[in-house]
Coordinates of C-alpha atoms in Angstrom, one line a residue:
M1 CA 128.5 77.4 105.8
H2 CA 125.6 79.0 104.0
I3 CA 123.6 80.4 106.9
M4 CA 122.0 83.0 104.6
A5 CA 120.5 80.3 102.5
K6 CA 117.7 79.9 105.1
K7 CA 116.4 83.4 104.3
Q8 CA 112.9 83.3 102.7
Y9 CA 111.7 85.7 100.1
A10 CA 108.2 86.4 98.7
V11 CA 107.8 88.1 95.4
I12 CA 104.4 89.5 94.5
G13 CA 103.8 90.2 90.8
M14 CA 105.3 88.0 88.1
G15 CA 105.9 90.6 85.4
R16 CA 109.3 91.0 83.8
F17 CA 110.9 92.6 86.9
G18 CA 109.3 90.3 89.5
S19 CA 110.0 87.1 87.7
S20 CA 113.6 88.3 87.2
V21 CA 114.1 88.8 90.9
A22 CA 112.4 85.5 91.7
N23 CA 114.6 83.7 89.2
V24 CA 117.9 85.0 90.5
L25 CA 117.0 84.5 94.2
S26 CA 116.0 80.9 93.3
D27 CA 119.2 80.3 91.4
M28 CA 121.1 81.5 94.5
G29 CA 119.5 78.8 96.5
F30 CA 116.9 80.8 98.5
D31 CA 113.3 79.8 99.3
V32 CA 111.1 81.9 97.1
L33 CA 107.3 82.2 97.2
A34 CA 105.9 83.7 93.9
I35 CA 102.5 85.3 94.0
D36 CA 100.4 86.7 91.1
R37 CA 96.8 87.2 90.4
D38 CA 97.2 85.6 87.0
E39 CA 97.3 81.8 87.2
Q40 CA 99.2 81.5 83.9
R41 CA 102.0 83.6 85.3
T42 CA 102.3 81.5 88.5
Q43 CA 102.2 78.4 86.3
E44 CA 105.1 79.7 84.2
I45 CA 107.4 80.4 87.3
S46 CA 106.3 77.3 89.3
N47 CA 109.1 75.0 88.1
V48 CA 111.7 77.7 89.1
V49 CA 110.7 78.8 92.6
T50 CA 109.9 76.9 95.8
H51 CA 106.2 77.8 95.7
A52 CA 104.0 79.6 93.2
V53 CA 100.5 80.7 94.2
S54 CA 97.7 82.5 92.4
A55 CA 96.3 85.1 94.8
D56 CA 95.0 88.7 95.1
S57 CA 97.6 90.6 97.1
T58 CA 95.1 93.3 98.1
D59 CA 93.1 90.6 100.0
E60 CA 94.6 90.6 103.5
E61 CA 93.0 87.2 104.4
A62 CA 94.6 85.6 101.3
L63 CA 98.0 86.9 102.3
R64 CA 97.6 85.7 105.9
A65 CA 96.6 82.3 104.6
L66 CA 99.9 82.1 102.7
G67 CA 101.8 82.7 105.9
I68 CA 103.5 85.8 104.4
R69 CA 104.3 87.1 107.8
N70 CA 107.0 84.4 108.1
F71 CA 109.0 85.8 105.2
D72 CA 112.1 87.8 105.9
V73 CA 111.8 90.0 102.7
V74 CA 108.7 90.7 100.6
V75 CA 109.2 92.2 97.1
V76 CA 106.1 93.9 95.7
S77 CA 106.4 94.1 91.9
I78 CA 102.9 95.0 90.7
G79 CA 103.0 96.4 87.2
E80 CA 100.3 98.7 85.9
D81 CA 97.9 98.8 88.9
I82 CA 99.4 101.6 91.1
Q83 CA 96.4 101.4 93.5
A84 CA 96.9 97.6 94.0
S85 CA 100.7 98.3 94.6
I86 CA 99.9 100.9 97.3
L87 CA 97.2 98.8 99.0
T88 CA 99.4 95.7 99.0
T89 CA 102.2 97.7 100.6
L90 CA 99.9 99.1 103.3
I91 CA 98.6 95.6 104.1
L92 CA 102.1 94.1 104.3
K93 CA 103.4 97.0 106.4
D94 CA 100.5 96.6 108.8
M95 CA 101.3 92.9 109.1
G96 CA 104.7 93.8 110.3
I97 CA 106.9 92.5 107.4
T98 CA 110.5 93.2 108.3
T99 CA 111.8 94.2 104.9
L100 CA 109.5 95.5 102.3
V101 CA 110.9 96.3 98.8
V102 CA 108.5 97.8 96.4
K103 CA 108.7 98.6 92.6
A104 CA 107.6 102.1 91.7
K105 CA 106.3 103.1 88.3
T106 CA 106.9 106.9 88.6
E107 CA 108.7 109.2 91.0
L108 CA 105.4 110.2 92.6
H109 CA 104.4 106.6 93.1
G110 CA 107.8 106.1 94.7
K111 CA 107.3 109.0 97.1
V112 CA 103.9 107.6 98.2
L113 CA 105.4 104.2 98.8
E114 CA 108.2 105.7 101.0
K115 CA 105.6 107.6 103.0
I116 CA 103.5 104.5 103.7
G117 CA 106.5 102.5 104.9
A118 CA 108.3 100.8 102.0
D119 CA 111.9 100.0 103.2
K120 CA 113.3 100.3 99.7
V121 CA 111.7 101.6 96.6
V122 CA 113.1 100.5 93.2
Y123 CA 112.6 101.8 89.7
P124 CA 113.2 99.0 87.2
E125 CA 114.4 101.4 84.5
R126 CA 117.3 102.2 86.9
D127 CA 117.5 99.1 89.0
M128 CA 117.5 95.8 87.1
G129 CA 115.7 93.0 88.8
M130 CA 119.0 91.1 88.9
R131 CA 120.9 93.8 90.8
V132 CA 118.1 94.1 93.3
A133 CA 118.1 90.3 93.9
H134 CA 121.8 90.3 94.5
H135 CA 121.6 93.2 96.9
L136 CA 118.7 91.5 98.8
A137 CA 120.7 88.3 99.1
S138 CA 123.8 90.1 100.3
P139 CA 123.7 93.7 101.5
N140 CA 127.4 94.0 100.7
I141 CA 126.8 93.8 97.0
L142 CA 126.7 97.4 95.7
D143 CA 126.3 96.6 92.0
Y144 CA 126.1 93.7 89.6
I145 CA 126.8 93.9 85.9
E146 CA 126.2 91.1 83.4
L147 CA 129.1 90.8 80.9
S148 CA 127.6 87.8 79.1
D149 CA 125.3 84.9 79.7
D150 CA 127.9 83.3 81.9
Y151 CA 130.2 86.0 83.3
S152 CA 129.5 89.0 85.5
I153 CA 131.3 91.8 87.4
L154 CA 130.2 92.7 90.9
E155 CA 131.1 95.5 93.3
M156 CA 131.2 94.2 96.8
K157 CA 131.8 96.2 100.0
A158 CA 134.5 94.4 102.1
S159 CA 132.7 92.3 104.7
S160 CA 133.9 92.1 108.3
N161 CA 135.6 88.8 107.7
M162 CA 137.7 90.2 104.8
V163 CA 139.0 93.3 106.7
G164 CA 142.6 93.0 107.8
Q165 CA 143.5 90.2 105.3
N166 CA 145.4 90.7 102.1
L167 CA 144.4 89.3 98.7
K168 CA 146.8 86.3 99.1
Q169 CA 145.2 85.3 102.4
L170 CA 141.7 85.7 101.0
D171 CA 142.7 83.6 98.0
I172 CA 139.4 84.3 96.2
R173 CA 140.8 83.0 92.9
A174 CA 141.7 79.6 94.3
R175 CA 138.6 79.3 96.5
Y176 CA 135.9 80.6 94.2
G177 CA 137.5 80.9 90.7
C178 CA 136.9 84.6 90.7
N179 CA 139.4 87.5 90.2
V180 CA 139.7 90.7 92.1
I181 CA 140.4 93.2 89.3
A182 CA 140.4 96.4 91.4
I183 CA 139.9 97.8 94.9
R184 CA 138.2 101.1 95.4
R185 CA 139.2 103.0 98.6
G186 CA 137.3 106.3 98.9
T187 CA 137.9 108.1 95.6
Q188 CA 141.1 106.1 94.8
M189 CA 140.9 103.1 92.5
N190 CA 143.6 100.5 92.7
I191 CA 143.7 98.7 89.3
S192 CA 145.4 95.3 89.3
P193 CA 146.0 95.1 93.0
Y194 CA 149.0 93.1 94.4
A195 CA 148.6 89.9 96.4
E196 CA 150.1 91.7 99.4
D197 CA 147.5 94.5 99.3
S198 CA 145.4 94.4 102.5
I199 CA 141.7 95.0 102.7
L200 CA 140.6 97.9 104.9
Q201 CA 137.1 98.7 106.2
N202 CA 134.9 100.4 103.6
D203 CA 137.0 99.1 100.7
V204 CA 135.0 98.1 97.7
L205 CA 136.2 95.1 95.7
I206 CA 135.5 94.8 92.0
I207 CA 135.4 91.1 91.2
V208 CA 134.9 89.3 87.9
G209 CA 133.9 85.6 87.5
H210 CA 131.5 83.0 86.3
K211 CA 128.0 83.7 87.7
D212 CA 127.8 80.4 89.6
N213 CA 131.2 81.1 91.3
L214 CA 130.2 84.7 92.1
S215 CA 127.0 83.4 93.8
K216 CA 129.0 81.0 95.9
M217 CA 131.4 83.7 96.9
E218 CA 128.6 86.2 97.7
L219 CA 126.9 83.7 100.0
S220 CA 130.0 82.8 101.9
Y221 CA 130.8 86.4 102.6
S222 CA 127.3 87.5 103.4
K223 CA 126.9 88.8 107.0

């Protein structure tokens, strides 16, 4: 049952990073509203996301008109204009957005964003849009690495419904077509775990699989 799929995301700024986040969240089946000042950019993403709108995010009335307060998570990914990024963040925080994720251009910009209330600050050089999107969709996802166009590896913190079961009982391979290739427990790494190995709280599973299968698995284990 994909309860999480009802979550709604708004992504402001359709540069490389913003469009990457919007694309991945859409692929995972979430409702995504894409916003950019540039009409051409919103046009380009419109066939991928649920809604694409051309609007100025520093205009509070325009954001209210879009019903942005109804979104669970808002990602601010404004590129060059640091002032617009800060102003947009202030407006959204003031509106009471629950989770506000903002892209920072520099360390200093990031510090300012944290001070004015951004819940998470990301630096695209260090955090690829894809990793951020997977983490937003499922807080248990610690890392996401693309091996090829089709296959990826993800690091996933054991969710509450995994704890106490062994790999045989979870049967991730049969259910999702993905393979648990290692289990990290504290500083210990168990490579090629056995079917009888039980999952404990705070364990981290390293799983490899086709992107589509990994997405299905992520959503079913999301809290």
